[in-house]
PDB file of C-alpha atoms and ligand atoms in Angstrom:
ATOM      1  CA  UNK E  24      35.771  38.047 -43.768  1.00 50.00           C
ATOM      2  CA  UNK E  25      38.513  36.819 -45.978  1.00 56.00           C
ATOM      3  CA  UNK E  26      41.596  35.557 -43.910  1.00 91.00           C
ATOM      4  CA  UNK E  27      43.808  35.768 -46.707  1.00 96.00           C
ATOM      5  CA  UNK E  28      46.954  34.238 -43.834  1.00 96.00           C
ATOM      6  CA  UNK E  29      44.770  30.750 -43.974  1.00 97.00           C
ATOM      7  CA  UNK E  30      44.156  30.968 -47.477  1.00 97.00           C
ATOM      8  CA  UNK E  31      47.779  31.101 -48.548  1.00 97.00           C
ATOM      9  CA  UNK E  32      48.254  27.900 -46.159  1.00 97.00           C
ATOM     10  CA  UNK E  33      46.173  26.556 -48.431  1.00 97.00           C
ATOM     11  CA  UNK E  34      47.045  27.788 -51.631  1.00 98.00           C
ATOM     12  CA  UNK E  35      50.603  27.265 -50.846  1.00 98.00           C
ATOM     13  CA  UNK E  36      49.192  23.275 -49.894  1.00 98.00           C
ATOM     14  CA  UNK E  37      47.629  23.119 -53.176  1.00 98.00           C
ATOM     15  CA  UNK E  38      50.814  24.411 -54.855  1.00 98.00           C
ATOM     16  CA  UNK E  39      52.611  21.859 -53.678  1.00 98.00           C
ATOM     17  CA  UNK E  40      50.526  19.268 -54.366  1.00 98.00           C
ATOM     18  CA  UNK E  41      50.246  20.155 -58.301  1.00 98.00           C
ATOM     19  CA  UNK E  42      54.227  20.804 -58.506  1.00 98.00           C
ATOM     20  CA  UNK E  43      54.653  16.954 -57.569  1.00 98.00           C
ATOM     21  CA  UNK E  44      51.843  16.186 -60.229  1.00 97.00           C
ATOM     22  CA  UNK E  45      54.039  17.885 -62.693  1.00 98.00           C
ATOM     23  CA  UNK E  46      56.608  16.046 -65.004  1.00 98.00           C
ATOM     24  CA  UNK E  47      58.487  19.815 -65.578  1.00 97.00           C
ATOM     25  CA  UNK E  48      59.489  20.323 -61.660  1.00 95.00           C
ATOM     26  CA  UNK E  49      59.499  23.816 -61.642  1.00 98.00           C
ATOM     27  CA  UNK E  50      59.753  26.756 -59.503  1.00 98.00           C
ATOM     28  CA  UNK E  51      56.107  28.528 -58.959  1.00 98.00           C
ATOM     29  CA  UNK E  52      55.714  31.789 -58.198  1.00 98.00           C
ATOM     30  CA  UNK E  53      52.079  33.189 -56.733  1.00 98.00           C
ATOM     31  CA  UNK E  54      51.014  36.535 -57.696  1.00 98.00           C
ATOM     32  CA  UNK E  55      48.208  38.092 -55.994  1.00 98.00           C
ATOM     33  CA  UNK E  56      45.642  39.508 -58.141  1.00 98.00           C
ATOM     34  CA  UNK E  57      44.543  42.777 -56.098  1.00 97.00           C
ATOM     35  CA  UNK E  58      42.812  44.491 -59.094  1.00 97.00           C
ATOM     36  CA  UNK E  59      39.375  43.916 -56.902  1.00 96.00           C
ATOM     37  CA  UNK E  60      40.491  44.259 -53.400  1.00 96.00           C
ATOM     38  CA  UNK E  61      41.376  47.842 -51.217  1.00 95.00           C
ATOM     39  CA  UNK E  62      45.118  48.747 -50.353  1.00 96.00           C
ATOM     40  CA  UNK E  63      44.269  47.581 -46.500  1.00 95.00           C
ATOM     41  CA  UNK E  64      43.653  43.930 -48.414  1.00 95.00           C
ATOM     42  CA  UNK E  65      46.559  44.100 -50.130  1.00 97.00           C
ATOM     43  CA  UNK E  66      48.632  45.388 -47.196  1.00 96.00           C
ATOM     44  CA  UNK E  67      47.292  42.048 -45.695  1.00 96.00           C
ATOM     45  CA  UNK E  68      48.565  40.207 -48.572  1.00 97.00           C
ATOM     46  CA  UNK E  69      51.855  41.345 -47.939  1.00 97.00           C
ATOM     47  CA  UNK E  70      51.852  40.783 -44.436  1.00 96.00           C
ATOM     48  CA  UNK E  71      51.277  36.856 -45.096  1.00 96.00           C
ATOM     49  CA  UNK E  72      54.043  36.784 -46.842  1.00 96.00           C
ATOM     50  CA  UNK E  73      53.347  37.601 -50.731  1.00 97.00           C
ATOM     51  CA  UNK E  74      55.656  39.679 -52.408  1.00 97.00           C
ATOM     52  CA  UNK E  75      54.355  39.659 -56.386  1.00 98.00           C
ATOM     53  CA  UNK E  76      50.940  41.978 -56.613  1.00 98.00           C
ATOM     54  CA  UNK E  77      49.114  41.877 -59.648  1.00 98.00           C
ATOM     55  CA  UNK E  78      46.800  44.961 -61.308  1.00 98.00           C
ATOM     56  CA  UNK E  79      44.979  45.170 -64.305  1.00 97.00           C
ATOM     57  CA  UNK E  80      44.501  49.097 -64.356  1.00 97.00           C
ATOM     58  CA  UNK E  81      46.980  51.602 -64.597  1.00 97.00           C
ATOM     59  CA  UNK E  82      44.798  53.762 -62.535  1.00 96.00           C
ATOM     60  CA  UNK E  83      45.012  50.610 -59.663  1.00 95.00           C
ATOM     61  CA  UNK E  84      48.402  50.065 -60.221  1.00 97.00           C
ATOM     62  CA  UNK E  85      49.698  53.771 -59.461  1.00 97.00           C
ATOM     63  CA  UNK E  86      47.108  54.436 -56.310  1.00 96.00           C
ATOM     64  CA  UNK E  87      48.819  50.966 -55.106  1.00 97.00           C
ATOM     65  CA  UNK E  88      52.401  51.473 -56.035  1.00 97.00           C
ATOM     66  CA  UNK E  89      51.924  55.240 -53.807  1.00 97.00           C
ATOM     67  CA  UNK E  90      51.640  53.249 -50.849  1.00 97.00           C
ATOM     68  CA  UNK E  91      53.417  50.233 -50.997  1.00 97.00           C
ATOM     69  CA  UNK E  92      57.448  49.616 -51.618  1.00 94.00           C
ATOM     70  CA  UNK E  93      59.442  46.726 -52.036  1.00 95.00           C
ATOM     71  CA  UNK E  94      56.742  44.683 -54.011  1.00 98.00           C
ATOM     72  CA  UNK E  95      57.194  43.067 -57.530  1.00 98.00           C
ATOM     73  CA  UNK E  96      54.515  44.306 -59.330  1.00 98.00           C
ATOM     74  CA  UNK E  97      53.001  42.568 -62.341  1.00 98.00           C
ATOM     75  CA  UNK E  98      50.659  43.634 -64.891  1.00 98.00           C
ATOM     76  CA  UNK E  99      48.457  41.249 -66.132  1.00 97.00           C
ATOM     77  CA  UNK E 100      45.586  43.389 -68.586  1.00 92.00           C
ATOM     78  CA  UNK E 101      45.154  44.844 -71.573  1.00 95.00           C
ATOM     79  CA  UNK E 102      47.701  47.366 -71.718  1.00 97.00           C
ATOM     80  CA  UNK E 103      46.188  50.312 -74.093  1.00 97.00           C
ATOM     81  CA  UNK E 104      48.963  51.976 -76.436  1.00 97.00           C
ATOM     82  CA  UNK E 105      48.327  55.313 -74.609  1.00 97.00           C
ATOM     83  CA  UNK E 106      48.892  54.213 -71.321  1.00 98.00           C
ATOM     84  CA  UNK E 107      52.002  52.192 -71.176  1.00 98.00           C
ATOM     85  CA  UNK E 108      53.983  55.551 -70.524  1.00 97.00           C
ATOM     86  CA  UNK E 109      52.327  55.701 -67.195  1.00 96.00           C
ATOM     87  CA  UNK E 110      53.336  52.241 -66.124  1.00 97.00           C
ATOM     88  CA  UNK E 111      55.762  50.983 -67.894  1.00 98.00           C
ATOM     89  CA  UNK E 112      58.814  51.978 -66.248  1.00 98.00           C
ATOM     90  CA  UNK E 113      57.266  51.071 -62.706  1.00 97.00           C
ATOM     91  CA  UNK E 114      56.608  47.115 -62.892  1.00 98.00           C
ATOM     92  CA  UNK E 115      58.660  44.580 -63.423  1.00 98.00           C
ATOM     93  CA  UNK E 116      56.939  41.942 -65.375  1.00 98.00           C
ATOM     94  CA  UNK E 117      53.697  42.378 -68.571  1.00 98.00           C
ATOM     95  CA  UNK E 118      52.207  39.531 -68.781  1.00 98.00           C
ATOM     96  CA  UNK E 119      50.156  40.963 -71.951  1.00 98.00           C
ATOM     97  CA  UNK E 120      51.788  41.838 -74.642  1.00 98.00           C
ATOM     98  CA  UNK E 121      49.788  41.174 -77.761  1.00 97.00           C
ATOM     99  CA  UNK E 122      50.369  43.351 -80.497  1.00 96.00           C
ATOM    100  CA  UNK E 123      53.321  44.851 -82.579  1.00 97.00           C
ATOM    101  CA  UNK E 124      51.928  48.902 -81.791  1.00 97.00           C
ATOM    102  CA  UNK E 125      52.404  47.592 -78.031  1.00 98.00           C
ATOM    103  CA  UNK E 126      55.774  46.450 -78.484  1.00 98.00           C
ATOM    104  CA  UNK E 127      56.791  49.266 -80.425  1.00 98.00           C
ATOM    105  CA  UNK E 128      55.450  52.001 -77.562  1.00 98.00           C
ATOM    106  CA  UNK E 129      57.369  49.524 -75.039  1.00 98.00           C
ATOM    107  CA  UNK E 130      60.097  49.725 -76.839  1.00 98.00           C
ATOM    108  CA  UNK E 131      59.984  53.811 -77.425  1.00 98.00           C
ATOM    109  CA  UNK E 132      58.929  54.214 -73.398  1.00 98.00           C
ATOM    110  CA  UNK E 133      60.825  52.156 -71.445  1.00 98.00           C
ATOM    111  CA  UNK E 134      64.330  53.099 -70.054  1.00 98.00           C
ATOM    112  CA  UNK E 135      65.260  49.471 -68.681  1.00 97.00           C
ATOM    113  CA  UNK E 136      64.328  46.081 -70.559  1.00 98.00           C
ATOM    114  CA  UNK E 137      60.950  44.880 -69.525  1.00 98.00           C
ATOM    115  CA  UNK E 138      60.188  41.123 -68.646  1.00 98.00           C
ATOM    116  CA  UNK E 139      57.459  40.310 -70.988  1.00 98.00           C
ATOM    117  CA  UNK E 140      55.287  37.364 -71.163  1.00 98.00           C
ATOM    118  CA  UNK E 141      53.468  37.370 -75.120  1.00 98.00           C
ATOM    119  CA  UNK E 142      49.745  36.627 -74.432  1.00 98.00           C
ATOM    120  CA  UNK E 143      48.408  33.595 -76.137  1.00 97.00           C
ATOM    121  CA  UNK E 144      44.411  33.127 -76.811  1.00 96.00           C
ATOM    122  CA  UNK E 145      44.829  29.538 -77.144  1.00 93.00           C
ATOM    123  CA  UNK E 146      41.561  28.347 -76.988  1.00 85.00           C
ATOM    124  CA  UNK E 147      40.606  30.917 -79.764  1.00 84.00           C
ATOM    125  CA  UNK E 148      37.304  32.501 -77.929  1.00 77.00           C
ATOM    126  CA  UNK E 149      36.859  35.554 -79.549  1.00 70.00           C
ATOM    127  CA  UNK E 150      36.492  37.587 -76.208  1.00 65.00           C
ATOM    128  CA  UNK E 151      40.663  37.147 -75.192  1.00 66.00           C
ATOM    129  CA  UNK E 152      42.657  39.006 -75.798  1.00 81.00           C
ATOM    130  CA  UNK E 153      46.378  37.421 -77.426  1.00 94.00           C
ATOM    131  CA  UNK E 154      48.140  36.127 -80.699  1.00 95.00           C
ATOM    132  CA  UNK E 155      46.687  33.249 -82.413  1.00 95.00           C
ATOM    133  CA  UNK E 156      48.983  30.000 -81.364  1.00 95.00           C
ATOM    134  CA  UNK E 157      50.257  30.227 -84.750  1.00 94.00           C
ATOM    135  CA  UNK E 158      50.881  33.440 -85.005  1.00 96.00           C
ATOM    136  CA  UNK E 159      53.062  33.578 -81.767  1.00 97.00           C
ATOM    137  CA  UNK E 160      56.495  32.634 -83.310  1.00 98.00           C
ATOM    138  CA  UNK E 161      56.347  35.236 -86.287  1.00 98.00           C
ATOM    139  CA  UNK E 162      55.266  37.847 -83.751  1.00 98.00           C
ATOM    140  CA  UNK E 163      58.131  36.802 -81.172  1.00 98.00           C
ATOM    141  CA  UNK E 164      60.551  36.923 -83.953  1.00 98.00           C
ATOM    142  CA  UNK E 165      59.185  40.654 -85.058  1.00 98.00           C
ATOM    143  CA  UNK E 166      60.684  41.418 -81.986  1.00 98.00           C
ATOM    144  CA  UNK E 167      64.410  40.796 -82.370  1.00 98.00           C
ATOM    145  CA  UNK E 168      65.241  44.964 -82.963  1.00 97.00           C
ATOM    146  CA  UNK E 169      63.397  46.269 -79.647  1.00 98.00           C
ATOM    147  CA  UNK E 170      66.446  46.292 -77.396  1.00 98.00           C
ATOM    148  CA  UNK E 171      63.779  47.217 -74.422  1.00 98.00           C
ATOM    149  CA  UNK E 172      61.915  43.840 -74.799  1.00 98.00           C
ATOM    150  CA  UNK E 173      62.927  40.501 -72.973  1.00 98.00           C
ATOM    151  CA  UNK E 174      60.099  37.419 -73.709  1.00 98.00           C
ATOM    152  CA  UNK E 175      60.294  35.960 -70.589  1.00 98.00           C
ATOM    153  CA  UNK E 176      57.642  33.481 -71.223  1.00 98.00           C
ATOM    154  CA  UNK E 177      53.895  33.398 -72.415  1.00 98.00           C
ATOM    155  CA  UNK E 178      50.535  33.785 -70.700  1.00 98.00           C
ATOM    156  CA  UNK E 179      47.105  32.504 -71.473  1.00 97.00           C
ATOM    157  CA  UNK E 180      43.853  32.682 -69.823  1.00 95.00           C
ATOM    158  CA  UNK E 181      41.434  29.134 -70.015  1.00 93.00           C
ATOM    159  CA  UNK E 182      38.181  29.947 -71.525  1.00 89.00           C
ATOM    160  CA  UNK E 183      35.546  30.403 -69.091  1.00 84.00           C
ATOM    161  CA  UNK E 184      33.000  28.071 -69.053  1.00 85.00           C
ATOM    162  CA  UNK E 185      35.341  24.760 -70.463  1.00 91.00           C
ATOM    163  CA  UNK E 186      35.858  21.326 -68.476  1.00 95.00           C
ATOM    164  CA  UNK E 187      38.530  20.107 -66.890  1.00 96.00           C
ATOM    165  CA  UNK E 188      39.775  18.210 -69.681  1.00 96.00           C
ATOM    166  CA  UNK E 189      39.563  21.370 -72.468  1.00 95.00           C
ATOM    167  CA  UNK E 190      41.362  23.910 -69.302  1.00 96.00           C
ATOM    168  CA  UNK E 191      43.983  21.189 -69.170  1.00 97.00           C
ATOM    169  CA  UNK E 192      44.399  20.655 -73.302  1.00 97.00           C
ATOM    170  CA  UNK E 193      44.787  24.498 -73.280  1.00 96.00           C
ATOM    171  CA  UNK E 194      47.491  24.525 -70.979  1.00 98.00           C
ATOM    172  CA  UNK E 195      49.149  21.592 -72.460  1.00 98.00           C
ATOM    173  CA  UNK E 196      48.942  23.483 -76.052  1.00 98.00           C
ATOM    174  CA  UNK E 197      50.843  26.265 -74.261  1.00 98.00           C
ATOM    175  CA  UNK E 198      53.679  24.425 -72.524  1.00 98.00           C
ATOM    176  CA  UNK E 199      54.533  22.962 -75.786  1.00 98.00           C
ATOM    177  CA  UNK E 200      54.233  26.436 -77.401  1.00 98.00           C
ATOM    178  CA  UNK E 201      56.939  27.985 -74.737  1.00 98.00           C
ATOM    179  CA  UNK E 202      59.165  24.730 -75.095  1.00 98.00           C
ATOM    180  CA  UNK E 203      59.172  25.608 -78.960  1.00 98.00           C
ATOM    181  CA  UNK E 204      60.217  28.663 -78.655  1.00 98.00           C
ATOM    182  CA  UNK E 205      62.587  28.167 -76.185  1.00 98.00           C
ATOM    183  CA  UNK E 206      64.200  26.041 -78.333  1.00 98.00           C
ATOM    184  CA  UNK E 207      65.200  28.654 -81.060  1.00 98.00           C
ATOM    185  CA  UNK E 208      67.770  30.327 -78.485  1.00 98.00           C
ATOM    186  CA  UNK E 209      66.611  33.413 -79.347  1.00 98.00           C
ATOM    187  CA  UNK E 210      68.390  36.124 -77.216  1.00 98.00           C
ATOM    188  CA  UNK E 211      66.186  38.572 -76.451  1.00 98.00           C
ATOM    189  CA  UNK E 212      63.319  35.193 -76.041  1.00 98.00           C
ATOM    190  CA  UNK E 213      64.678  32.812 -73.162  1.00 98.00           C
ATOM    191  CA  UNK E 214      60.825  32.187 -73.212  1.00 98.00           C
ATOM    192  CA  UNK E 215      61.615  29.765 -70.061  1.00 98.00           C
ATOM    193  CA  UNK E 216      58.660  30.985 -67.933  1.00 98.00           C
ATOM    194  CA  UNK E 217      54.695  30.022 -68.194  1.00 98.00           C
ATOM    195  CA  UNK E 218      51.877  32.681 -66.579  1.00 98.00           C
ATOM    196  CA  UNK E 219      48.750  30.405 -66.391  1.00 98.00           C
ATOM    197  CA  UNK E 220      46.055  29.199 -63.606  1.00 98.00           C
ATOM    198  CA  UNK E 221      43.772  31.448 -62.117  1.00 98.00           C
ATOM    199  CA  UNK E 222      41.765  30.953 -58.765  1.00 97.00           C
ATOM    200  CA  UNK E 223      39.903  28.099 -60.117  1.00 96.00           C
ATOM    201  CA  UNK E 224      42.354  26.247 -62.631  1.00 97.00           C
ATOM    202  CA  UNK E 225      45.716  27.111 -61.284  1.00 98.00           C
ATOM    203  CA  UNK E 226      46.530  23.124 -59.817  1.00 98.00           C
ATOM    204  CA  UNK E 227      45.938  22.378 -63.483  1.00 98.00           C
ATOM    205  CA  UNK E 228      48.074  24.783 -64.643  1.00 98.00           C
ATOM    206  CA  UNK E 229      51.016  24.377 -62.399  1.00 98.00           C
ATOM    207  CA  UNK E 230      50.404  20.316 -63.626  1.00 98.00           C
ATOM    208  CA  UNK E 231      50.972  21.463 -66.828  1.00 98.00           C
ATOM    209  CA  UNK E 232      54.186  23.473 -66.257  1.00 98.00           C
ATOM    210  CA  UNK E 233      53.084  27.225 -65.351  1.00 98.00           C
ATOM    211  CA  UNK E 234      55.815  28.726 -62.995  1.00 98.00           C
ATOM    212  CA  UNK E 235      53.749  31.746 -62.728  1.00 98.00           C
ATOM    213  CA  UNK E 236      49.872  31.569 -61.519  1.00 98.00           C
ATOM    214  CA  UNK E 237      47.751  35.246 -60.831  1.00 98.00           C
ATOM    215  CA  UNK E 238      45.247  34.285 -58.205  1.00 98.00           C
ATOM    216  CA  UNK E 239      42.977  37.060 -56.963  1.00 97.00           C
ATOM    217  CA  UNK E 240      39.701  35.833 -55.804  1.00 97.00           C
ATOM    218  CA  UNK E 241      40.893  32.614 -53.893  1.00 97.00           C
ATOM    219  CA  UNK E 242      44.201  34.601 -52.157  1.00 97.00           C
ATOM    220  CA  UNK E 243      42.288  38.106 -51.236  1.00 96.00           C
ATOM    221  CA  UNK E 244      38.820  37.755 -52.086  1.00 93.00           C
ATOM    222  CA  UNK E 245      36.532  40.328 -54.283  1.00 91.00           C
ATOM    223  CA  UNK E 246      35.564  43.466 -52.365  1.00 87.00           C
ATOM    224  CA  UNK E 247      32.906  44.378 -54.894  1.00 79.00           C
ATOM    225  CA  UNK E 248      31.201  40.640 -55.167  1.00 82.00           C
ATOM    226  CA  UNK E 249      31.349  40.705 -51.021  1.00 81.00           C
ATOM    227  CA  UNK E 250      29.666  43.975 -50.910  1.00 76.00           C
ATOM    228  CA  UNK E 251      26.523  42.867 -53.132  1.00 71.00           C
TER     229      UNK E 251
HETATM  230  C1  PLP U  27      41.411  38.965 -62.548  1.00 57.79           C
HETATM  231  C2  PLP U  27      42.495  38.218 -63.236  1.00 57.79           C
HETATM  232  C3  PLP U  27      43.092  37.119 -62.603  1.00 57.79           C
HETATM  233  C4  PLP U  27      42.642  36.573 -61.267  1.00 57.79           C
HETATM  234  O1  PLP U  27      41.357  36.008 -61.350  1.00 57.79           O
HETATM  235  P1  PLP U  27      40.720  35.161 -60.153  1.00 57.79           P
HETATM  236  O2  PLP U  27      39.754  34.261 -60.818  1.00 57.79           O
HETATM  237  O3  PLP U  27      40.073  36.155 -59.239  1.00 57.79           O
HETATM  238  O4  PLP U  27      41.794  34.429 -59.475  1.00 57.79           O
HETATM  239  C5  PLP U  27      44.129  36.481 -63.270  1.00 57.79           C
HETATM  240  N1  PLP U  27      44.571  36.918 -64.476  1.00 57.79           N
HETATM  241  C6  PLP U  27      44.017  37.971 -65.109  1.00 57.79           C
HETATM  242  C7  PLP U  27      44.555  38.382 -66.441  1.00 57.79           C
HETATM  243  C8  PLP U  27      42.960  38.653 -64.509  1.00 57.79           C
HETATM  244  O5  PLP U  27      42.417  39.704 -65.145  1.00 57.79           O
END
C-alpha cells in the first residue's frame, strides 16, 4: 500500500534538491494529481500536508470538491467548451487553456478572473494537446479584451518516451518562452509562473525553473494500475 506521508518526505527531499540545482531560485508548489486515486486517497493526501489537488475530469473534480473544503483545486486536462460552465467558477487555477473558443467560454462563464496557465506542446508530438511555441505570443495577446482571464504562467507536458536530455531541452524551450512573455508587461499576462514535471521528470523541471509540478502517481499512487 501506498504511504503517500513517506512519499512526500521524499518528494519534498527531491524538491529541494532540484530547487538548489536551479539558477531561477524559485518558490515550488506540489500539486497532487488525484485524477486516478479514491476520495479516502486523497483525504490522505491532505492529511500529509498537501493543500493543491489536481483533476483532469469535471466529473472527478465535482464528486471531489462535494467532500472536501479548504483545498486549492487545479485543473490540469483538456477542458471541453461545453463543460467549463460546470467547473469553472469552482477552481482556482487551468493549467490548459489552448484555444481562443476556450477563452472566449471562460471569459462568458466565469464571475471572478481565473488564474490561467496557456498550454504549450513544445515538443510538437501530435498527441498534446497546446499552442505551437510560436504561436503562444499571438494567442496570449488575443487575449487582452477577456477581463475574466489572468495568464499566470504556461504549462507543458514532456513527450513520453524522450531522454533526459530532449525532457530537459523541452523545459528549457519553455522557461525561455514564459521569460519572453513576461517581459512584454502585459497586464492581464504577469506570465511569472511555470506548470511542468510530472512523477518521473519533475527534478528536471523544477531545474529548469517550473514553480508548479502535478505529481500523481509518485505522491498517491494509481488505484486502477494497483488493482490489475
Ligand atoms: C495525470 C497527469 C499528471 C500526473 O501524472 P503522473 O505521471 O501520475 O505524475 C500531470 N499532469 C497532467 C496534465 C496529467 O494528466
Amino acid at each position: 500500500m501506498t504511504k503517500i506521508v513517506d512519499n512526500l518526505k521524499q518528494i519534498n527531499q527531491q524538491v529541494a534538491d532540484a530547487k538548489r540545482v536551479s539558477q531561477f531560485q524559485q518558490d515550488v508548489t506540489v500539486i497532487a494529481v488525484t485524477k486516478a486515486v479514491s476520495l479516502a486517497r486523497t483525504q490522505e493526501a491532505l492529511e500529509a500536508g498537501i493543500l493543491d489537488l489536481g483533476e483532469n475530469r469535471p466529473e472527478g473534480l465535482v464528486a471531489k470538491q462535494q467532500e472536501i473544503t479548504g483545498a486549492t483545486w487545479h485543473y490540469i486536462g483538456t477542458l471541453q467548451t461545453r463543460k467549463v460552465r460546470q467547473v469553472i467558477n469552482s477552481i482556482h487555477y487551468l493549467h490548459s487553456l489552448d484555444r481562443l473558443s476556450l477563452a472566449t467560454e471562460i471569459n462568458k462563464r466565469a464571475e471572478q478572473r481565473v488564474k490561467c496557465f496557456v498550454q504549450v506542446n513544445v515538443s510538437g508530438e501530435d498527441s498534446k494537446h497546446g499552442l505551437a511555441a510560436a504561436e503562444a505570443i499571438d494567442f496570449i495577446e488575443s487575449l487582452a479584451t477577456m477581463d475574466k482571464i489572468e495568464v499566470v504562467g504556461l504549462m507543458t507536458m514532456a513527450p513520453l518516451d524522450a531522454d533526459e536530455q530532449q525532457i530537459r531541452t523541452v523545459f528549457r524551450d519553455l522557461k525561455q518562452l514564459q521569460q519572453q512573455v513576461a517581459a512584454l508587461q502585459l497586464p492581464f499576462a504577469p506570465c511569472k509562473e511555470l506548470s511542468m514535471g510530472m512523477s518521473n521528470d519533475y527534478t528536471i523541471a523544477i531545474e529548469e525553473g517550473a514553480t508548479y509540478v502535478r505529481i500523481g502517481t509518485a505522491l498517491v499512487g494509481n488505484e486502477s494500475e494497483e488493482a490489475k
